[in-house]
Short mmCIF file of C-alpha atoms in Angstrom, two decimals:
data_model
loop_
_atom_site.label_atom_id
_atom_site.label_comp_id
_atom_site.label_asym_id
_atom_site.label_seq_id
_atom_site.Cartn_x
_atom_site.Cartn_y
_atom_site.Cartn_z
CA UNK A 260 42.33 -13.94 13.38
CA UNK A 261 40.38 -11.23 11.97
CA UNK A 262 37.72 -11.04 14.66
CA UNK A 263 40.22 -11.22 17.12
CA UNK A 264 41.91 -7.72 15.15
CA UNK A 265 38.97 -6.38 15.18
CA UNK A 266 37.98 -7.14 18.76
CA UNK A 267 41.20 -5.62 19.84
CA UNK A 268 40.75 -2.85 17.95
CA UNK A 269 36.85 -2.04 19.73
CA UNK A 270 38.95 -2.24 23.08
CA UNK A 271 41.65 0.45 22.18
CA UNK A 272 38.58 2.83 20.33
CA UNK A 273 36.60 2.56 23.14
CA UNK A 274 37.09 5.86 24.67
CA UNK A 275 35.67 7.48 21.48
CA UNK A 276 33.67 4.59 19.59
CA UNK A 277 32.16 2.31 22.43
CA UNK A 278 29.07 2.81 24.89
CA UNK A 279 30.89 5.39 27.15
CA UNK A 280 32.42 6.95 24.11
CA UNK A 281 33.77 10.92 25.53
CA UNK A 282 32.88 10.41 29.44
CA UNK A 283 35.67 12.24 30.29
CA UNK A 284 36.39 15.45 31.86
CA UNK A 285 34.83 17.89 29.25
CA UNK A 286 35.93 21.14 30.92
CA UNK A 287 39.42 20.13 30.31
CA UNK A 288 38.62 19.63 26.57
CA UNK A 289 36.71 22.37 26.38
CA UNK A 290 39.03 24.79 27.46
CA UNK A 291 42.04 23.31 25.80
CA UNK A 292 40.13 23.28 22.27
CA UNK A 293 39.66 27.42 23.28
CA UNK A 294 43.34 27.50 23.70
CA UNK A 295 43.84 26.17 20.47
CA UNK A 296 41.27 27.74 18.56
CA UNK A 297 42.66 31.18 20.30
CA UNK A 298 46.68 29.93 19.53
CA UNK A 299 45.85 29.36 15.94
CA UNK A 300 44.52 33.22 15.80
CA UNK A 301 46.80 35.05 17.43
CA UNK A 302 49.89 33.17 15.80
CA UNK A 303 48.34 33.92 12.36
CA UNK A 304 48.16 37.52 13.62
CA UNK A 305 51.17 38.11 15.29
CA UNK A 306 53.81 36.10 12.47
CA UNK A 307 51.97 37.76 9.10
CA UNK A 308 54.14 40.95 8.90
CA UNK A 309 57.35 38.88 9.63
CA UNK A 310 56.33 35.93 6.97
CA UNK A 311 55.81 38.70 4.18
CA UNK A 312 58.54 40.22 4.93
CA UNK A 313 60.77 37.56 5.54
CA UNK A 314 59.76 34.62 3.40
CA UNK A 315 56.97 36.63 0.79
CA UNK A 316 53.94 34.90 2.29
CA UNK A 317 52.29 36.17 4.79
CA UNK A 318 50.40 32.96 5.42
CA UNK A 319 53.42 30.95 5.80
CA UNK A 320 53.35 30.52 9.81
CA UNK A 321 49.93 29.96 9.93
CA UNK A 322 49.72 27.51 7.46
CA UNK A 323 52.75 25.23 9.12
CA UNK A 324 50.69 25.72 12.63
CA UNK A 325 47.48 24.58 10.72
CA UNK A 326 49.64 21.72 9.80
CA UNK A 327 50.68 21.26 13.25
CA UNK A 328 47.36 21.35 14.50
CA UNK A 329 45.79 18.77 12.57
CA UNK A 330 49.11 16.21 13.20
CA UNK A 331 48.54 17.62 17.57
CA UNK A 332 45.01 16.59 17.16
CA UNK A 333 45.67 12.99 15.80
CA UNK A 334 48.23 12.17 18.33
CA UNK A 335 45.78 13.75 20.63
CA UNK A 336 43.16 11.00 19.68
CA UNK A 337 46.06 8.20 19.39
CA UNK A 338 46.96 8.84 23.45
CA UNK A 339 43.26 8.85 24.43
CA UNK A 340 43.51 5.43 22.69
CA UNK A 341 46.75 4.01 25.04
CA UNK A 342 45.32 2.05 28.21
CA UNK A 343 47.83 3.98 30.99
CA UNK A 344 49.35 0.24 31.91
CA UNK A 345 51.15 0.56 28.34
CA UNK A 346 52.76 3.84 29.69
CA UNK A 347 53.53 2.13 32.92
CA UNK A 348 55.13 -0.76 31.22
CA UNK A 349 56.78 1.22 28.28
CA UNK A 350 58.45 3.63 30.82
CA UNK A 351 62.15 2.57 30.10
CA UNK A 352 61.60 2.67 26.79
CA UNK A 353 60.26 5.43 26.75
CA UNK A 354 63.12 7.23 28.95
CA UNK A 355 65.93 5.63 26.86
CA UNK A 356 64.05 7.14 23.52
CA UNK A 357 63.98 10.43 25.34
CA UNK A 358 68.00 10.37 26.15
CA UNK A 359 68.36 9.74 22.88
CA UNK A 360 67.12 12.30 21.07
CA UNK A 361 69.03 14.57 23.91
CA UNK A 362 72.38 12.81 22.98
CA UNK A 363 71.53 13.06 18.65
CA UNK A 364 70.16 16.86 18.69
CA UNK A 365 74.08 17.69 19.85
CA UNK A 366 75.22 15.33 17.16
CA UNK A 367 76.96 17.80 13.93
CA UNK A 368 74.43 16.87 10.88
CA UNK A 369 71.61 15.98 13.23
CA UNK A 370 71.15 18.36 15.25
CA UNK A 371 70.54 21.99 13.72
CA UNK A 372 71.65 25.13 15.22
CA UNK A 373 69.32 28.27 15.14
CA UNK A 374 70.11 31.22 17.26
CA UNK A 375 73.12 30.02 18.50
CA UNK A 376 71.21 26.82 20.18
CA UNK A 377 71.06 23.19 19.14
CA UNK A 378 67.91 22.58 20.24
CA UNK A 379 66.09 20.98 16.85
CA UNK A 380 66.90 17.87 14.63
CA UNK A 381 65.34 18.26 11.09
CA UNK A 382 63.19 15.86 9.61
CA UNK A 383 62.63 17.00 6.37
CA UNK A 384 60.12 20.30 6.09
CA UNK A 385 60.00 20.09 10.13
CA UNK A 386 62.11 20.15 12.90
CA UNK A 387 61.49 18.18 16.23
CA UNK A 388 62.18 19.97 19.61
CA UNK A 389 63.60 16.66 21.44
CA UNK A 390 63.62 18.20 24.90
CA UNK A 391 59.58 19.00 24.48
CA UNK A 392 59.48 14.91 24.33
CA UNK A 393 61.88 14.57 26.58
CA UNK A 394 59.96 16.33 29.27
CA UNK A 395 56.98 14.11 28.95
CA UNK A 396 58.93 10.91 28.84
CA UNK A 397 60.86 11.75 32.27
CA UNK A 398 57.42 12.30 33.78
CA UNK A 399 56.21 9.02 32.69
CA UNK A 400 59.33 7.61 34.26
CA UNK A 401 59.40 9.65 37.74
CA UNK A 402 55.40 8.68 37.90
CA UNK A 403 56.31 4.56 37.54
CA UNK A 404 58.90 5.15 39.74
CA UNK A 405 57.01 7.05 42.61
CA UNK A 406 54.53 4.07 42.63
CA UNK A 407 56.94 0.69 42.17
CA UNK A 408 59.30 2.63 44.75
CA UNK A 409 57.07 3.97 46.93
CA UNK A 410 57.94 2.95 50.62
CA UNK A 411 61.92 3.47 49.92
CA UNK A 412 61.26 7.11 48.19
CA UNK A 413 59.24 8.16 51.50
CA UNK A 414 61.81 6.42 54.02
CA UNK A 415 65.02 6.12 52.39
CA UNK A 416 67.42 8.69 51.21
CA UNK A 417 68.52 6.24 48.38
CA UNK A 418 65.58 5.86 46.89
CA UNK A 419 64.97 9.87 47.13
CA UNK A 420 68.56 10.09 45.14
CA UNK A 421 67.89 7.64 42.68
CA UNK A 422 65.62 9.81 40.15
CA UNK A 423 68.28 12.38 40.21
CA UNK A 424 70.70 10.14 38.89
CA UNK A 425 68.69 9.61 35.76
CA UNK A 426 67.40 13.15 36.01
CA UNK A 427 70.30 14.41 36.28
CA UNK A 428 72.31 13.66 32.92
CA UNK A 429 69.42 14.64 31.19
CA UNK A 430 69.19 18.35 32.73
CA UNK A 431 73.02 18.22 31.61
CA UNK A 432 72.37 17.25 28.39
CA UNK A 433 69.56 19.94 28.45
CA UNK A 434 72.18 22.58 28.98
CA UNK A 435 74.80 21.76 26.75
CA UNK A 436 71.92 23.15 23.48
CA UNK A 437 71.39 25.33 25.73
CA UNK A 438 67.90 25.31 27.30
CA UNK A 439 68.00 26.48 30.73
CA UNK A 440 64.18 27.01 31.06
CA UNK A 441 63.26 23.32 29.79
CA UNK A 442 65.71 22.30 32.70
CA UNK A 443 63.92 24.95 34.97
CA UNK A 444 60.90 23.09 34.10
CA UNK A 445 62.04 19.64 34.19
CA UNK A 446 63.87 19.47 37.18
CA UNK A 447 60.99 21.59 38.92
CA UNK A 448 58.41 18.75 37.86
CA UNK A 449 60.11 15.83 39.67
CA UNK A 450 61.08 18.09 42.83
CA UNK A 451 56.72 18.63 43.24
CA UNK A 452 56.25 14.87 42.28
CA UNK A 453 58.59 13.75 44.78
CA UNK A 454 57.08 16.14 47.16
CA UNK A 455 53.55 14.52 46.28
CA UNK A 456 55.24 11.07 46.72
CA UNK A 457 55.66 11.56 50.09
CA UNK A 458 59.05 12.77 50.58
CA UNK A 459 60.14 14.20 53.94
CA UNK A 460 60.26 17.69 54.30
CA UNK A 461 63.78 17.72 55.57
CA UNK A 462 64.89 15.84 52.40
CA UNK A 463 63.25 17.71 50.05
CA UNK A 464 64.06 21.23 51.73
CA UNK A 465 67.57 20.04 51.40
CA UNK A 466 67.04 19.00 47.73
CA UNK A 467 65.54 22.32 47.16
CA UNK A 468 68.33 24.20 48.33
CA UNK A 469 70.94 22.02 46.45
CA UNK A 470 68.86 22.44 43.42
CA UNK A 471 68.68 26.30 43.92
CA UNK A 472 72.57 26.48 44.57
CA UNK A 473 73.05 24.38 41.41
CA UNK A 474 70.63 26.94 39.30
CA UNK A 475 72.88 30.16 40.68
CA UNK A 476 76.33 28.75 39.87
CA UNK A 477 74.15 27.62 36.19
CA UNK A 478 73.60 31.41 35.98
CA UNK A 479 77.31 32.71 37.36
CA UNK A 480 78.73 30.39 34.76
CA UNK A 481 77.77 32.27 31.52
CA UNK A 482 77.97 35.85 31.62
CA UNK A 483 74.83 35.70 29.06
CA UNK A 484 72.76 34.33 31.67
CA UNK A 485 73.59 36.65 34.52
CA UNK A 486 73.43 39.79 32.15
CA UNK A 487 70.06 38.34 31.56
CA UNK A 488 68.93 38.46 35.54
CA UNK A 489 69.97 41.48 35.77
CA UNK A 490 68.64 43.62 32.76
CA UNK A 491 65.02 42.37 33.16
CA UNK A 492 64.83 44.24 36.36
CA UNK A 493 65.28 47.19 34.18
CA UNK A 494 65.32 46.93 30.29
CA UNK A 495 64.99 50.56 29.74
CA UNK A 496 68.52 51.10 30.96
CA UNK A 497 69.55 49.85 27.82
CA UNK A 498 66.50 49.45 26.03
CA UNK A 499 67.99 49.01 21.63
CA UNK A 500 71.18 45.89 23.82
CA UNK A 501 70.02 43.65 26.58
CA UNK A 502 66.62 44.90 27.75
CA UNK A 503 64.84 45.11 24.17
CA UNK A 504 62.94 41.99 24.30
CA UNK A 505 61.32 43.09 27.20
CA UNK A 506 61.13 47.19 26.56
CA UNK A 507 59.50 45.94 23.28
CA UNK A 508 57.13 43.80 25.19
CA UNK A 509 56.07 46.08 27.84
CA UNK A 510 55.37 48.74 25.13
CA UNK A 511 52.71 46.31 23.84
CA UNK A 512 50.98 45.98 27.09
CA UNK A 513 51.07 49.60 27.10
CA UNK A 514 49.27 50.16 23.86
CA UNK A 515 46.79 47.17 24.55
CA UNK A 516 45.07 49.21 27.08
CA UNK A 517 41.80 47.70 28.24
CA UNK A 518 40.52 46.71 25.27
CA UNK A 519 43.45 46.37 22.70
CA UNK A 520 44.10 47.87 19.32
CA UNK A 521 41.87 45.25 17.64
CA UNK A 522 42.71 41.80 16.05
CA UNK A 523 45.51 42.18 13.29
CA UNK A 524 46.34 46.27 14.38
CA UNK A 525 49.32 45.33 16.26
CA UNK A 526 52.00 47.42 15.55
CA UNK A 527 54.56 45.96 17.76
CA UNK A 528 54.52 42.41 16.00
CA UNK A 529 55.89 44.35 12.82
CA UNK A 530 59.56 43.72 13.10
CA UNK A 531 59.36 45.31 16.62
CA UNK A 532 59.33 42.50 19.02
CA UNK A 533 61.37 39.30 18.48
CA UNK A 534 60.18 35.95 18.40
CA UNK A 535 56.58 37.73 18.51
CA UNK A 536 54.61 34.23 17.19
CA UNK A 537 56.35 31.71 19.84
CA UNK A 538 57.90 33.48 23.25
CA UNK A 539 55.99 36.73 23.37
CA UNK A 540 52.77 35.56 21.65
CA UNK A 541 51.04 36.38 25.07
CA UNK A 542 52.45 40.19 24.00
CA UNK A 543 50.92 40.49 21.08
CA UNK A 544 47.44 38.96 22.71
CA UNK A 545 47.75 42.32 25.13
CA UNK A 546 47.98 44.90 22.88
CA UNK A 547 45.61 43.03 20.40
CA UNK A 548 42.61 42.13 22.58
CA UNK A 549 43.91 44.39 25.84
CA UNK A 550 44.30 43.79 29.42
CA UNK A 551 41.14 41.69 29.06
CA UNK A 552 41.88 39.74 26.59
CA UNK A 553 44.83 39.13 27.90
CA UNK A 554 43.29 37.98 31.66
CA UNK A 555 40.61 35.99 29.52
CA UNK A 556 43.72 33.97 28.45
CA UNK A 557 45.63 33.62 31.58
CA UNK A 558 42.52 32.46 32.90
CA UNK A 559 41.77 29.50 30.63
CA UNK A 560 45.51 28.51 30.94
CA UNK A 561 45.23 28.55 34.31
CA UNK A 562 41.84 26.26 34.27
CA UNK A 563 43.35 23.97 32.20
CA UNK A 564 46.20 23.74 34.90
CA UNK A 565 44.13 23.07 37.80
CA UNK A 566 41.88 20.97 36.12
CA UNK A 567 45.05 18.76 35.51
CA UNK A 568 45.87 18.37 38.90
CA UNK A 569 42.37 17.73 40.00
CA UNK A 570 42.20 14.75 38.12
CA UNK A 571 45.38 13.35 39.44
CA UNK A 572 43.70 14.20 42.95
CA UNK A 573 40.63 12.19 41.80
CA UNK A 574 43.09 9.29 40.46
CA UNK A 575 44.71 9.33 43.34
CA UNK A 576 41.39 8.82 45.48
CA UNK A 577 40.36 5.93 43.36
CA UNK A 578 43.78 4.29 44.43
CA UNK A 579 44.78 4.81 40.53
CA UNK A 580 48.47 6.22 41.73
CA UNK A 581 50.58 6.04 38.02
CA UNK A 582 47.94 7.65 36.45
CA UNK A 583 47.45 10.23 39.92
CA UNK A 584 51.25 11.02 39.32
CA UNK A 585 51.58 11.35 36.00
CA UNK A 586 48.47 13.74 35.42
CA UNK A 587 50.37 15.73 38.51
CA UNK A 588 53.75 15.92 36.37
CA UNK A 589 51.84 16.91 33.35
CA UNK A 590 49.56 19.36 35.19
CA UNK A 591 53.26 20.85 36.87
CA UNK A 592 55.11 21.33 33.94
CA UNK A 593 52.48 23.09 32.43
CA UNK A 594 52.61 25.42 35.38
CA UNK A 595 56.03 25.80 35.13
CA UNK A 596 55.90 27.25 31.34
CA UNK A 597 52.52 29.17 32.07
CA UNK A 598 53.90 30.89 34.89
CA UNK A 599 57.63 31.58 33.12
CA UNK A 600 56.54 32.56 29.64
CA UNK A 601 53.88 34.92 31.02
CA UNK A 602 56.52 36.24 33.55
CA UNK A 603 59.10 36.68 30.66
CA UNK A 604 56.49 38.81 29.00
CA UNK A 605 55.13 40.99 31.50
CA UNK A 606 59.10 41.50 33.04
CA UNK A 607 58.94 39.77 36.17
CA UNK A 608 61.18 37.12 35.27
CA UNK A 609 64.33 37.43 32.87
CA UNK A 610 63.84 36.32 29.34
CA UNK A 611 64.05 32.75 28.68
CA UNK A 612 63.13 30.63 25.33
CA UNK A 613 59.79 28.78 26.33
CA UNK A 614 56.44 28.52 24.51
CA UNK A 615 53.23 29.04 26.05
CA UNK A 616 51.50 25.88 26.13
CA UNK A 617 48.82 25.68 22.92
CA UNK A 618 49.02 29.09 22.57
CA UNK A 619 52.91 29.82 20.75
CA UNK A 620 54.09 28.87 17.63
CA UNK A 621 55.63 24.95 17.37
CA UNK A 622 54.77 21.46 16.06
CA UNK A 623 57.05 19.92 18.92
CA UNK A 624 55.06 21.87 21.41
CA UNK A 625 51.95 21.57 20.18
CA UNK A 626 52.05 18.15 19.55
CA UNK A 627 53.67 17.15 22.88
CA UNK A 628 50.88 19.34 24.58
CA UNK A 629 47.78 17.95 22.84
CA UNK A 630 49.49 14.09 23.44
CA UNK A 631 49.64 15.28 27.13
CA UNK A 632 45.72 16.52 26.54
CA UNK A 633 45.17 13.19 25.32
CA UNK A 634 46.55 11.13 28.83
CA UNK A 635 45.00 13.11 30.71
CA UNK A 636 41.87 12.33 28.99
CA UNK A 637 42.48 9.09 29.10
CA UNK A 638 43.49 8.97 32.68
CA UNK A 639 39.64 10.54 33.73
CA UNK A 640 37.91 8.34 31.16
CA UNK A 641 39.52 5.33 33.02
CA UNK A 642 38.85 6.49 36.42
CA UNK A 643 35.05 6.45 35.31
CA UNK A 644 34.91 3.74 33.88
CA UNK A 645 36.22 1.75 36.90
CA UNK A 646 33.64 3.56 39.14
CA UNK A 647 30.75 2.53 36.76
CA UNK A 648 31.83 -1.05 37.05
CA UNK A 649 33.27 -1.07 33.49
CA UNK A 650 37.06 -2.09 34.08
CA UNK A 651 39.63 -0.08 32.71
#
């Protein structure tokens, strides 16, 4: 019984104990490690002035992200470590666990309310971000479904509804914490996965405009929201109500220059700009390290997007189509928050609560991201190994 433990064990540690140990796509870990390395820095920078003054340690942010970072970085290891046909099967499961934790964060004495949102459920010292999990799980789901579905998604109108149907009450319960950007970003995933499934471009223009009618009534319905559209497009109009976020933002572009104010000199990040360690971290990396340090960062986020979907693309040619869609879902939603967080920050889109993957301030977000990391990883190492003749 023993040997057979320990022979099962081998098989699951192969990825980073057996004769191929790490042949997987090192650009993607290399630039994601740079992301974190970076994320840890500039959250450290950016939360100091608010954790002394605030809580009397000035340490205190960086310390809980150190925390996170180490707990990101097992999980990270523990998904390389999941063969992708326990994903396939564990789908369901892994949807119902998802709705779940949607249904409990709205739940008085579970759920906790910060700012007005119920978006956490505390555990203790931490708090867990259920939709960042829930995100993931739904791609898992939409990526089984894609492949056991296949001919009826790309021929039947049925089988192009039925996603939605799940989808659906989980982008409701998404908006009742409220978090219209994780919806933004959910919904947006499966709409590009279908699209890679193979659905007709009369369906999903069709979807696309229902989807886009349902997001402007979204926005019509709470005055919040639409006074949100509308100040972005010019926050100095009333720069100390609705447009200080961003007037506070676009100040620390301005002083970041080229070549920033140095590391730790920002002066914005002192009680100036909200939220300065999680939504507008990218901010504070302006005016800290400049309009180059700035691009430098876009740029790896950007790599480690693409790099995402290429190895769905080369999943996809090795006839590997789960894996193929769920590195595309993964690869998409991280899209979706590069390109809204970075647009919230720079005023080109209106403000909405969503980290920057590895970059902001989060366990939930870091952890979700680096488990993400980790199936991706996993996805290329298998892909290998079945083209070296070594199974997978």
């Amino acid at each position: 019984m023993s040997a057979l433990i320990l022979d099962n064990l081998a098989q699951v540690l192969q990825p980073i104990r057996g004769e191929r140990r790490f042949a997987f796509d090192m650009p993607l870990l290399v630039t994601a490690c740079a992301l974190l390395g970076l994320g840890l820095v500039m959250v450290s920078s950016a939360s100091m002035e608010v954790a002394a003054g605030q809580l009397g340690n000035p340490f205190y942010y960086m310390i809980r992200q150190m925390i996170y970072l180490v707990i990101a970085v097992v999980a990270l290891f523990c998904a390389l470590c999941v063969p992708m046909w326990v994903w396939e099967r564990s789908r369901f499961l892994l949807l119902s666990l998802g709705v779940i934790l949607l249904v409990a964060v709205l739940v008085p004495g579970i759920g906790r309310e910060v700012n007005g949102s119920w978006r956490w459920i505390a555990l203790g010292p931490i708090n867990i971000q259920p939709s960042e999990l829930a995100k993931l799980f739904a791609v898992v789901f939409l990526a089984g479904y894609l492949v056991h579905r296949q001919t009826e998604v790309q021929e039947h109108w049925l089988g192009f509804v039925k996603p939605f149907m799940v989808l659906g009450p989980m982008a409701v319960l998404l908006m009742l914490e409220p978090d219209f950007g994780a919806t933004v970003v959910l919904l947006g995933a499966a709409v590009a996965m279908l699209f890679l499934g193979g659905v007709g471009l009369v369906r999903f223009t069709l979807l696309f405009a229902g989807l886009a009618a349902c997001a402007v009534a979204l926005v019509l319905y709470e005055p919040y929201r639409l006074q949100r559209l509308t100040s972005f497009s010019n926050p100095w109009e009333d720069p100390f109500g609705t447009g200080y976020q961003l007037s506070q933002a676009l100040i620390a572009f301005g002083r970041g220059e080229w070549f920033g104010v140095g590391l730790g000199n920002s002066i914005q990040k002192q009680f100036y700009l909200p939220e300065a360690h999680t939504d507008f971290v990218f901010a504070v990396i302006a005016e800290e390290l400049g309009m180059i340090g700035a691009l430098l960062a876009f740029a790896l986020l950007i790599h480690l997007a693409l790099r995402s979907l290429y190895i769905g693309l080369w999943a996809e040619r090795a006839g590997r189509l789960f894996a193929a869609y769920l590195a595309y879902g993964i690869a998409i939603m991280w899209c979706g928050q590069i390109i809204i967080n970075v647009g919230v920050n720079v005023g080109l889109l209106p403000t909405k609560g969503l980290t920057l993957p590895f970059l902001s301030y989060g366990g939930s977000s870091l952890v979700v991201c680096c488990i993400s990391l980790g199936i991706l990883l996993r996805i290329d190492w298998e892909r290998r190994q079945a083209e070296q003749g070594g199974g997978a």
